[in-house]
mmCIF file of C-alpha atoms in Angstrom:
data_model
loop_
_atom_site.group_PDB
_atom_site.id
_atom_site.type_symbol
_atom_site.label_atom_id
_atom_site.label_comp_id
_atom_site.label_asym_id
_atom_site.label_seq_id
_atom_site.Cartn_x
_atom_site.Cartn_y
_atom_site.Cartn_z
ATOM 1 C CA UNK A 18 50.676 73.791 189.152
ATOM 2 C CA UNK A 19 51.385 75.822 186.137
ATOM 3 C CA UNK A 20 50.807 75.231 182.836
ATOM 4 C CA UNK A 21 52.238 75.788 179.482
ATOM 5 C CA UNK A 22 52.623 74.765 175.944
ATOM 6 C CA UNK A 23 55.211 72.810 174.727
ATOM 7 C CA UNK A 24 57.567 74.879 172.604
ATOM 8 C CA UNK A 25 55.138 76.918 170.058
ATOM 9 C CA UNK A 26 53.233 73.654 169.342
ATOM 10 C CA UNK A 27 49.839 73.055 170.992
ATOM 11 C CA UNK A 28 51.161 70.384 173.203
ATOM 12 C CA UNK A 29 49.858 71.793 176.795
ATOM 13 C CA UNK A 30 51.844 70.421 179.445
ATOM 14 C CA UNK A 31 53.035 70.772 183.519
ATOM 15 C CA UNK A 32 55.804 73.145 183.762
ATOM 16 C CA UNK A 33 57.238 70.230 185.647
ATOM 17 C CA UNK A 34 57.603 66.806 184.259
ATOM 18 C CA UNK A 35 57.385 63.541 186.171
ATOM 19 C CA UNK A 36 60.910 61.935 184.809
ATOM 20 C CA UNK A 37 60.455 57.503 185.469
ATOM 21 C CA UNK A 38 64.042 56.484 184.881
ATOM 22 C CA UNK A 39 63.580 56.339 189.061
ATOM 23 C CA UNK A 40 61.071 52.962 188.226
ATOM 24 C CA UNK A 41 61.697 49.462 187.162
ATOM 25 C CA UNK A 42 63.396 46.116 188.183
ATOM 26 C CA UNK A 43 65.589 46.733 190.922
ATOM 27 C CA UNK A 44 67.636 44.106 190.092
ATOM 28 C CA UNK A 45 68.600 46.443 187.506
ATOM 29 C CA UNK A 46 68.970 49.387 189.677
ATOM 30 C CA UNK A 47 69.264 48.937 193.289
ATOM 31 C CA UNK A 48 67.950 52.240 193.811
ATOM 32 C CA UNK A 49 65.027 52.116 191.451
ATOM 33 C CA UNK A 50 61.372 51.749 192.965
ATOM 34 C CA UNK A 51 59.126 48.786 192.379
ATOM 35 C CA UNK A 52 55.614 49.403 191.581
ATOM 36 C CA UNK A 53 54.454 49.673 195.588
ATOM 37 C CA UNK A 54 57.719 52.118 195.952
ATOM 38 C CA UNK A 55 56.674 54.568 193.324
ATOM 39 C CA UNK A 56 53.200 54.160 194.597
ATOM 40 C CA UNK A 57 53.584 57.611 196.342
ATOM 41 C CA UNK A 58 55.560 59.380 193.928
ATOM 42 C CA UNK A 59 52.633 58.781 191.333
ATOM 43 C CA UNK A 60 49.710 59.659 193.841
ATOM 44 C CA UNK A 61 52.165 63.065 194.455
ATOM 45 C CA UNK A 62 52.217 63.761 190.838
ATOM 46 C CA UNK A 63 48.409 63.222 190.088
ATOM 47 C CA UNK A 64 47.425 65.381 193.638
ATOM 48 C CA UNK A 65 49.918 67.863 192.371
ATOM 49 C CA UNK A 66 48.544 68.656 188.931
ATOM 50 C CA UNK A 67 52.002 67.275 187.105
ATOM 51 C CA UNK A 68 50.483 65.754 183.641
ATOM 52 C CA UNK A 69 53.386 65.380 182.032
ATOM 53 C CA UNK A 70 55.345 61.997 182.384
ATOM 54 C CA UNK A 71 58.576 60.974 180.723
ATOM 55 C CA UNK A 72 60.268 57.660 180.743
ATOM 56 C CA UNK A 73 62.174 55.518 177.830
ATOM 57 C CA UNK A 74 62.610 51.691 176.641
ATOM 58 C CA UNK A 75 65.872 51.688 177.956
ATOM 59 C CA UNK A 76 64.844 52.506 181.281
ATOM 60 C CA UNK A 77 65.732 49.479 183.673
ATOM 61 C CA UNK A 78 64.939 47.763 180.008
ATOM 62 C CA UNK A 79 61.273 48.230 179.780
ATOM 63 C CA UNK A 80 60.420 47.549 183.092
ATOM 64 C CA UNK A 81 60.321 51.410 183.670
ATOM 65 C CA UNK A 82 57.225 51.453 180.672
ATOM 66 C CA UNK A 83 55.655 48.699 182.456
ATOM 67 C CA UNK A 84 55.098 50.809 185.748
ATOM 68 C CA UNK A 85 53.999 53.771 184.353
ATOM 69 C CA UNK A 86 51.715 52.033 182.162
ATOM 70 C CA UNK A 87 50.355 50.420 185.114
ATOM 71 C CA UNK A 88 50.209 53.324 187.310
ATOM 72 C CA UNK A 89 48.157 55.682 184.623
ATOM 73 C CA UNK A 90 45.435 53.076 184.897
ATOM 74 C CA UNK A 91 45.614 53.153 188.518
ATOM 75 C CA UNK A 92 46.014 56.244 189.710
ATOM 76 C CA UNK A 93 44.841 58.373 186.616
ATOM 77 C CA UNK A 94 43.305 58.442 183.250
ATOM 78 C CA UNK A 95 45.350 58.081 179.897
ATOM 79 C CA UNK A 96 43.608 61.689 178.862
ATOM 80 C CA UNK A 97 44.574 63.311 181.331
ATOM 81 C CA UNK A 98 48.285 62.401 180.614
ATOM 82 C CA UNK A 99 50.780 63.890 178.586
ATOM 83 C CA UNK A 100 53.064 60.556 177.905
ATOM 84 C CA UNK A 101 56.561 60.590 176.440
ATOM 85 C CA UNK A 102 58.924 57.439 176.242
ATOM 86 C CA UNK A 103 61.899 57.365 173.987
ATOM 87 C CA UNK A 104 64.031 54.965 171.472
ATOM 88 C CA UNK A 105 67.468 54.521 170.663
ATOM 89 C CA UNK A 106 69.591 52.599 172.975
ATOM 90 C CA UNK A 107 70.287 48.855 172.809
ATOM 91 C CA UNK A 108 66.946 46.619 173.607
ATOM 92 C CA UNK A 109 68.539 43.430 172.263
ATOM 93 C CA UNK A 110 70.647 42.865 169.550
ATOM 94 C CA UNK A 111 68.979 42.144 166.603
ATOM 95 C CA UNK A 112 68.509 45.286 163.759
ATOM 96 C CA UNK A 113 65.535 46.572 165.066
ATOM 97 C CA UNK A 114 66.842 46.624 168.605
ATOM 98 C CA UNK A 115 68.666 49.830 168.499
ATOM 99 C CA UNK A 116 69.374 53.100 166.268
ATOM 100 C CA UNK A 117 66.761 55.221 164.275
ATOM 101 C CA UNK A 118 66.658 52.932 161.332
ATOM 102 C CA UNK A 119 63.179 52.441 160.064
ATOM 103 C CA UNK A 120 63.059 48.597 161.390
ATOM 104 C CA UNK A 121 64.243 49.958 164.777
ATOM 105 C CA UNK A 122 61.554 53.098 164.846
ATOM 106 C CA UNK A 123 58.737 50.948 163.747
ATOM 107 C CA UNK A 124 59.552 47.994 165.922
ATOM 108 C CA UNK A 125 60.254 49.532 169.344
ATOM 109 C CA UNK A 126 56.824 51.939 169.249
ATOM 110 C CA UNK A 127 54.713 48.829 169.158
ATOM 111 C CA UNK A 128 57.110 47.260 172.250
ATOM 112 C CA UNK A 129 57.006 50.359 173.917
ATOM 113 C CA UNK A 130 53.236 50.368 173.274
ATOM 114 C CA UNK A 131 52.794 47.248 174.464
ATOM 115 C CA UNK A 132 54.650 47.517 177.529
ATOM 116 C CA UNK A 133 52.891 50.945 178.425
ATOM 117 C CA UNK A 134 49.303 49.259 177.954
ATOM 118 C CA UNK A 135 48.182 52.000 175.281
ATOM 119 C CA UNK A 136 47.931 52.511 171.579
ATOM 120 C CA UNK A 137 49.753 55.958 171.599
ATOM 121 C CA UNK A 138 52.372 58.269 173.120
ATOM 122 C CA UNK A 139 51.990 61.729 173.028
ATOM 123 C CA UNK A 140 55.598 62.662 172.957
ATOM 124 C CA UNK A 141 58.144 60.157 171.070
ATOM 125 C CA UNK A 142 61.638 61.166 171.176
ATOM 126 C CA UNK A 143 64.773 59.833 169.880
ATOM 127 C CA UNK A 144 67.190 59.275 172.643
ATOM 128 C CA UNK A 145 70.220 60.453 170.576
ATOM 129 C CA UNK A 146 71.602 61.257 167.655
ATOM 130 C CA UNK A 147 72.762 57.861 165.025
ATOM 131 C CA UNK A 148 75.321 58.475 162.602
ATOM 132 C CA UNK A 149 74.658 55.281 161.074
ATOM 133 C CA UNK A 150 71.660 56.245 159.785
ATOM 134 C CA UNK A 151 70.323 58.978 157.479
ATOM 135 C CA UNK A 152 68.623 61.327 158.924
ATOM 136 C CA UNK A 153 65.710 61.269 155.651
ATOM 137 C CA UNK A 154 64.913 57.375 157.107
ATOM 138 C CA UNK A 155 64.354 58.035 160.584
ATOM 139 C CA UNK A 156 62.420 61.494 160.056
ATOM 140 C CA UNK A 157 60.140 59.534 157.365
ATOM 141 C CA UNK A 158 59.827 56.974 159.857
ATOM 142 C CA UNK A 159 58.820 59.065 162.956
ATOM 143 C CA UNK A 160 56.284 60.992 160.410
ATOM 144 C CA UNK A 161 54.741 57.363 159.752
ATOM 145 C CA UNK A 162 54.350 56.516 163.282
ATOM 146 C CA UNK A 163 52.079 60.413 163.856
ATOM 147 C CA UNK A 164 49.983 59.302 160.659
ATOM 148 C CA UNK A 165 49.639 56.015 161.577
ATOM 149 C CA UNK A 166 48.439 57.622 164.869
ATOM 150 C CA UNK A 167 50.850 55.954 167.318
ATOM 151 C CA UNK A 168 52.854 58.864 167.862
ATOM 152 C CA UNK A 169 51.302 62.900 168.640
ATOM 153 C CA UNK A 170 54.317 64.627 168.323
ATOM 154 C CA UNK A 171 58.004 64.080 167.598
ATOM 155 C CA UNK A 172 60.839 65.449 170.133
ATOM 156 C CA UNK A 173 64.990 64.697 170.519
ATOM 157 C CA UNK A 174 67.163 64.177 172.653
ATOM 158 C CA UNK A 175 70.691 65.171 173.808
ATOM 159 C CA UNK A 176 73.215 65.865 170.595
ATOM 160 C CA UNK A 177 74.877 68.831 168.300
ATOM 161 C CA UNK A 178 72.881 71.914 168.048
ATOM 162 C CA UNK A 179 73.963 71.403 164.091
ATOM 163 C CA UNK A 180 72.865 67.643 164.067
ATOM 164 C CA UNK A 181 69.161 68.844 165.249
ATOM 165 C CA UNK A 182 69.247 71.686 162.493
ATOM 166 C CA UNK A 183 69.749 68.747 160.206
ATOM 167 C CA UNK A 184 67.171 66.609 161.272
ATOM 168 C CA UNK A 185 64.995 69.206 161.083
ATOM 169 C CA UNK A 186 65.703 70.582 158.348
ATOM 170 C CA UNK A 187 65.221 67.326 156.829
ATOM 171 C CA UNK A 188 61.422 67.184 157.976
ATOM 172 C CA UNK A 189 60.647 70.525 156.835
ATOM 173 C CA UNK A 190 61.911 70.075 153.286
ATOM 174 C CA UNK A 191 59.769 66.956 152.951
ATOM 175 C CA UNK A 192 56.708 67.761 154.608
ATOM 176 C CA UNK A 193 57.733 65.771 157.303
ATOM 177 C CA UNK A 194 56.401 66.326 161.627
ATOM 178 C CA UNK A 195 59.277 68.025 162.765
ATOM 179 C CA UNK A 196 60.315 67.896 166.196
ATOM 180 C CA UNK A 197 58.834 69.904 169.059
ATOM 181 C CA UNK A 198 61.080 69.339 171.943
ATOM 182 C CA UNK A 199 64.968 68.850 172.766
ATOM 183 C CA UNK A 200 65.362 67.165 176.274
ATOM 184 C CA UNK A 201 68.946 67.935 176.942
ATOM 185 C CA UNK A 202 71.044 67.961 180.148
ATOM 186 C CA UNK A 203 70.734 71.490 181.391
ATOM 187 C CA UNK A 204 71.574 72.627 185.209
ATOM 188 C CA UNK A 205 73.610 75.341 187.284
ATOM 189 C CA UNK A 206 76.439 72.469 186.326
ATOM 190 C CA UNK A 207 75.791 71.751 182.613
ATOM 191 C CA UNK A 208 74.979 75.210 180.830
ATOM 192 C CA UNK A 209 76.958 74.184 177.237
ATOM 193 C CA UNK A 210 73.573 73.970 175.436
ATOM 194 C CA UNK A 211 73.304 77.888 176.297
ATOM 195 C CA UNK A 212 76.088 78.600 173.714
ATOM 196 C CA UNK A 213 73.914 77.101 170.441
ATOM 197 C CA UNK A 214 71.418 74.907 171.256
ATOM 198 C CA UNK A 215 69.425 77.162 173.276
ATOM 199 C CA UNK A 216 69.511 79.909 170.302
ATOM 200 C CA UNK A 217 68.375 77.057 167.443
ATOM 201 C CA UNK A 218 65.335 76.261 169.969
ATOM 202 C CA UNK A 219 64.303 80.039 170.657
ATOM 203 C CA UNK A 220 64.503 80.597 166.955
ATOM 204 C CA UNK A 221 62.820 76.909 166.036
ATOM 205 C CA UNK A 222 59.857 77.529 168.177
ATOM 206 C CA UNK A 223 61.133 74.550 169.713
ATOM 207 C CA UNK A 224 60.834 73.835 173.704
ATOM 208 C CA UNK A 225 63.332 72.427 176.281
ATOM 209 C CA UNK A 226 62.455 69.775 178.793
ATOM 210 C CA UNK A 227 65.625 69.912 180.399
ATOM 211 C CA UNK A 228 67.523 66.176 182.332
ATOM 212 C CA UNK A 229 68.875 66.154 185.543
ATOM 213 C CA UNK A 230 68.144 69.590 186.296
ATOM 214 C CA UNK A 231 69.789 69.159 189.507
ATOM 215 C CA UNK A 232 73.360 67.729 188.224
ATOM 216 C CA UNK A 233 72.038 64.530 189.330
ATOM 217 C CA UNK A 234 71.275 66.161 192.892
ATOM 218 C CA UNK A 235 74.911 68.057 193.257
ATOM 219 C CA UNK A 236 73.115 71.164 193.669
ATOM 220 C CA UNK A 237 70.116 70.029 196.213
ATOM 221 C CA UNK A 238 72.962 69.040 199.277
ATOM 222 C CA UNK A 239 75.841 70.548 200.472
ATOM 223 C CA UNK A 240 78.903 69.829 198.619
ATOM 224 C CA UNK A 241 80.827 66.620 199.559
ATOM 225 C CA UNK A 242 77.285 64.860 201.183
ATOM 226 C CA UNK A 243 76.650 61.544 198.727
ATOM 227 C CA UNK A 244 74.232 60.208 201.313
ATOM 228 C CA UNK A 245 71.785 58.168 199.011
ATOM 229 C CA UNK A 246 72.595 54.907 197.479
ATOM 230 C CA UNK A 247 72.324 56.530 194.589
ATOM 231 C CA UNK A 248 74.739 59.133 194.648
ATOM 232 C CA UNK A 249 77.421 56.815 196.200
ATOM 233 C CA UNK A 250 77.377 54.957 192.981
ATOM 234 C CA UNK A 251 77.603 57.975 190.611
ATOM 235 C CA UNK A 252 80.642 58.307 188.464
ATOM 236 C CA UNK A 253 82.796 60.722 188.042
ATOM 237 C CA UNK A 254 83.077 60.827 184.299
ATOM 238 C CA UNK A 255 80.356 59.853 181.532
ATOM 239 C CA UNK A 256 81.289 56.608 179.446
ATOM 240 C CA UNK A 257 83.269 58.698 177.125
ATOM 241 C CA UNK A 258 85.578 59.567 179.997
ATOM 242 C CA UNK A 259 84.348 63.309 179.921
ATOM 243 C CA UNK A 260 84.428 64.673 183.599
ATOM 244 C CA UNK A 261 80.880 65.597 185.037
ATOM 245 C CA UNK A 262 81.981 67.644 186.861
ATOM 246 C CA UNK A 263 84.864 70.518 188.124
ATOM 247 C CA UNK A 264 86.926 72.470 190.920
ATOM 248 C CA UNK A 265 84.485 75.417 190.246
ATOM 249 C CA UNK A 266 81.204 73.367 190.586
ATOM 250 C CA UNK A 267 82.038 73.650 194.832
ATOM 251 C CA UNK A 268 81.446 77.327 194.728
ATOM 252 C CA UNK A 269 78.038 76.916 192.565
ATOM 253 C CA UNK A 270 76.909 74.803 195.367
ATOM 254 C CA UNK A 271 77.983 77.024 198.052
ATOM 255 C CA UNK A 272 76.020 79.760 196.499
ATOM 256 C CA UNK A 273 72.984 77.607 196.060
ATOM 257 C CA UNK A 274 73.144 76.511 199.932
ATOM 258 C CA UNK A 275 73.427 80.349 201.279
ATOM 259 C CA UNK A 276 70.427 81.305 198.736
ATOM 260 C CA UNK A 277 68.393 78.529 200.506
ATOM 261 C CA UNK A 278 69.281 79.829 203.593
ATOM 262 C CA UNK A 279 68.512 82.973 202.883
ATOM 263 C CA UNK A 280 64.791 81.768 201.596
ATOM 264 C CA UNK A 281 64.431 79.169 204.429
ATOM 265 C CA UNK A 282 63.897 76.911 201.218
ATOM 266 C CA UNK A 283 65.468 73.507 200.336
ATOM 267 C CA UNK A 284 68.222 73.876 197.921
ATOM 268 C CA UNK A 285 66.344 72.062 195.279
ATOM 269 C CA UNK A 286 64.426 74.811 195.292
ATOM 270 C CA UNK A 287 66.893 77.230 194.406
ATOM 271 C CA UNK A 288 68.314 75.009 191.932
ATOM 272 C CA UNK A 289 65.423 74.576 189.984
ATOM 273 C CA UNK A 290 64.064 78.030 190.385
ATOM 274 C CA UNK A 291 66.950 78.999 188.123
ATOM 275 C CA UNK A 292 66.288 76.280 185.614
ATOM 276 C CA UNK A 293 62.480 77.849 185.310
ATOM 277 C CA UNK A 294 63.656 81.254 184.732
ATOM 278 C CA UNK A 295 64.969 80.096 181.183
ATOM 279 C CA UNK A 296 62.344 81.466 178.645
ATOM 280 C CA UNK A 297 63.361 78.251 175.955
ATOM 281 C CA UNK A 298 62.698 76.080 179.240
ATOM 282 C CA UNK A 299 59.113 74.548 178.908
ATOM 283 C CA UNK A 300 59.396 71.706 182.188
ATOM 284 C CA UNK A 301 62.193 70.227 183.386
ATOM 285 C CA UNK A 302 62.482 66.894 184.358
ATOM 286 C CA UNK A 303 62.429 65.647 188.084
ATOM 287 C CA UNK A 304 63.632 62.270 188.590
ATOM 288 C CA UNK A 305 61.898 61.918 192.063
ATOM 289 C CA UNK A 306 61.806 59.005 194.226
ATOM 290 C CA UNK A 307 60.251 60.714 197.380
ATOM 291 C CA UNK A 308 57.414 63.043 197.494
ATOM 292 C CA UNK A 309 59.194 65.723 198.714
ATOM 293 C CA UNK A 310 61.248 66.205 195.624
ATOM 294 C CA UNK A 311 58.206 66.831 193.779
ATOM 295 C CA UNK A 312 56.736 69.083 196.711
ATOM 296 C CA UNK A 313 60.195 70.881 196.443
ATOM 297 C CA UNK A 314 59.711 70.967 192.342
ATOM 298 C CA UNK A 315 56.350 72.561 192.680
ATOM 299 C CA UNK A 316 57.050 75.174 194.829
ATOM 300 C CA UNK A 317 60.377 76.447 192.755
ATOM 301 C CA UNK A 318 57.472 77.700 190.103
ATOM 302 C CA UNK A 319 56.704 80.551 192.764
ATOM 303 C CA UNK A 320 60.294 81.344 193.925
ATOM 304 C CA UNK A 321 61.796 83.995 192.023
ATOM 305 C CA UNK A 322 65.450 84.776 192.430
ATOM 306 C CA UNK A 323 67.066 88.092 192.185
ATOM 307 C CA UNK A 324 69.552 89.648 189.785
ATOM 308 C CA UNK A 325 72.188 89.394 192.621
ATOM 309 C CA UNK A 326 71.053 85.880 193.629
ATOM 310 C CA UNK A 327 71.327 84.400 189.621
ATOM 311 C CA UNK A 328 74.590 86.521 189.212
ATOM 312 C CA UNK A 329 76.042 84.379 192.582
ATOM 313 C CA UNK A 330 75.106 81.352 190.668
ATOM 314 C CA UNK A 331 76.225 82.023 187.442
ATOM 315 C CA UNK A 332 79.369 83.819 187.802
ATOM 316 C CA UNK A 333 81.696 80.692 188.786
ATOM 317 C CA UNK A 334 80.769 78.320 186.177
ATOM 318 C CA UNK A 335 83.401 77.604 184.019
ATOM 319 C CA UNK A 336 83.015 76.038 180.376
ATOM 320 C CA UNK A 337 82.946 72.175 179.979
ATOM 321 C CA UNK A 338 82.849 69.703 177.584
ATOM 322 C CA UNK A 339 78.989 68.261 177.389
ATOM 323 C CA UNK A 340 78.537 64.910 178.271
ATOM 324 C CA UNK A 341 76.265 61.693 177.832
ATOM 325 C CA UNK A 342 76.421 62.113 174.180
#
């Protein structure tokens, strides 16, 4: 495993991160694994060296929290984890159950807490962007929670490069914890947060710790194959109606499948090889829910493409609206 620091702050982490939206209730999910499913994919992560582990309240509704925070005592030690959960998305529907207000932030740390078994999270993020609330409450809030010791650092989450700058900009002129991290979507078939986000983080010191690096596993299997349960149940559009994905996404694939080939590597591989090579990239996020997707995650850190192979991959992409936010 490799190691690095997340974004300029002091925050040492796994260049890959262990993402738990793959645990909880599977009533909720029908493909998400129980505690004895993820049993392996936690042993993986711990025999692999991965220390960084992300998962949210929203995630099968808490049930997602509940594993990890189970697992950690099981299978590892709270120190030697780098823990990051998330807020914003609708836990119930009271005022505290949803948004950045300063009810919301204050009341879902301690659930999250709760559920995780721990007094603190390393890495609190906000899931997305709310326009109903100024962006001075929820900064002063967040900067509460680190001085009130619940909270280590502050990161975001999928939105406008220029609603970031203003969040930030808003802890900096108070004095405020600004954030450290941006987890946005970010794969061979989303690349919009090249065009500003990327340049605020390089310039921000701020690090990426990217979603669905894989287009939601699009670019680990042959175009056309939705064998999991999983990926026969993905949509085509996000809830906004924005498509996912387009006609030139076929040839992307096609070019990561031949570049496997050529390695004798999976296609994951490949994939996330080219996610690595982004210097603003600190870990991306593996939603994995067999060991070999981690195995496959760990060994992209030592495959390094060539100028020719990341031109094949890049060339068809076409621009897209972003989506999920």
């Amino acid at each position: 495993m490799q190691y690095t620091r997340l974004g300029t702050s002091g925050l040492k982490i796994s260049r890959i991160a262990l993402g738990c939206m793959s645990f909880g209730d599977t009533s909720q999910m029908p493909w998400a694994l129980d505690d004895d499913g993820a049993e392996p994919i936690f042993r993986q992560a711990v025999e692999s060296g991965i220390t960084f582990w992300d998962t949210a309240n929203i995630y099968a509704f808490g049930t997602s929290e509940e594993i990890v925070g189970r697992a950690i005592k099981k299978y590892t030690k709270r120190d030697d984890v780098v823990l990051a959960t998330k807020l914003f998305n609708p836990m119930h529907g009271g005022p505290g159950g949803s948004g950045l207000s300063r009810k919301a932030v204050m009341e879902q740390i301690d659930a999250s807490l709760t559920r995780l078994g721990t007094d603190y999270v390393d890495l609190y993020q906000i899931h997305r962007f709310d326009p109903e609330t100024p962006v001075e409450e929820t900064m002063e809030a967040l900067h509460d929670l680190v001085k009130a010791g619940k909270v280590r650092y502050l990161g975001a989450s999928s939105m406008w490069a220029w609603q970031f700058a203003t969040m930030q900009h808003a802890a900096h002129s108070h004095g405020w914890t600004p954030f450290i991290s941006m987890q946005d979507q970010y794969s061979l078939l989303a690349r919009e947060e090249e065009r500003e986000m990327f340049g605020l983080l390089a310039h921000s010191g701020v690090g990426s710790i990217p979603w669905s690096p894989l287009a939601g596993g699009r670019v680990a299997r042959p175009w056309g194959q939705d064998s999991t349960v999983r990926a026969k149940a993905a949509p085509d559009t996000d809830y906004l109606g924005r498509p996912l994905f387009v006609d030139t996404d076929e040839a992307i694939v096609d070019a990561v499948q031949k570049i496997a080939d050529t390695h004798g590597v999976p296609m994951a591989q490949v994939a996330l090889a080219w996610v690595l090579k982004n210097p603003v990239v600190s870990a991306p996020i593996v939603g994995a829910t067999k060991t070999r997707h981690l195995t496959d995650a760990v060994a992209a850190l030592d495959l390094t493409l060539t100028e020719d192979e990341i031109a094949a991959l890049e060339d068809p992409y076409t621009p897209r609206l972003p989506t999920y936010f």
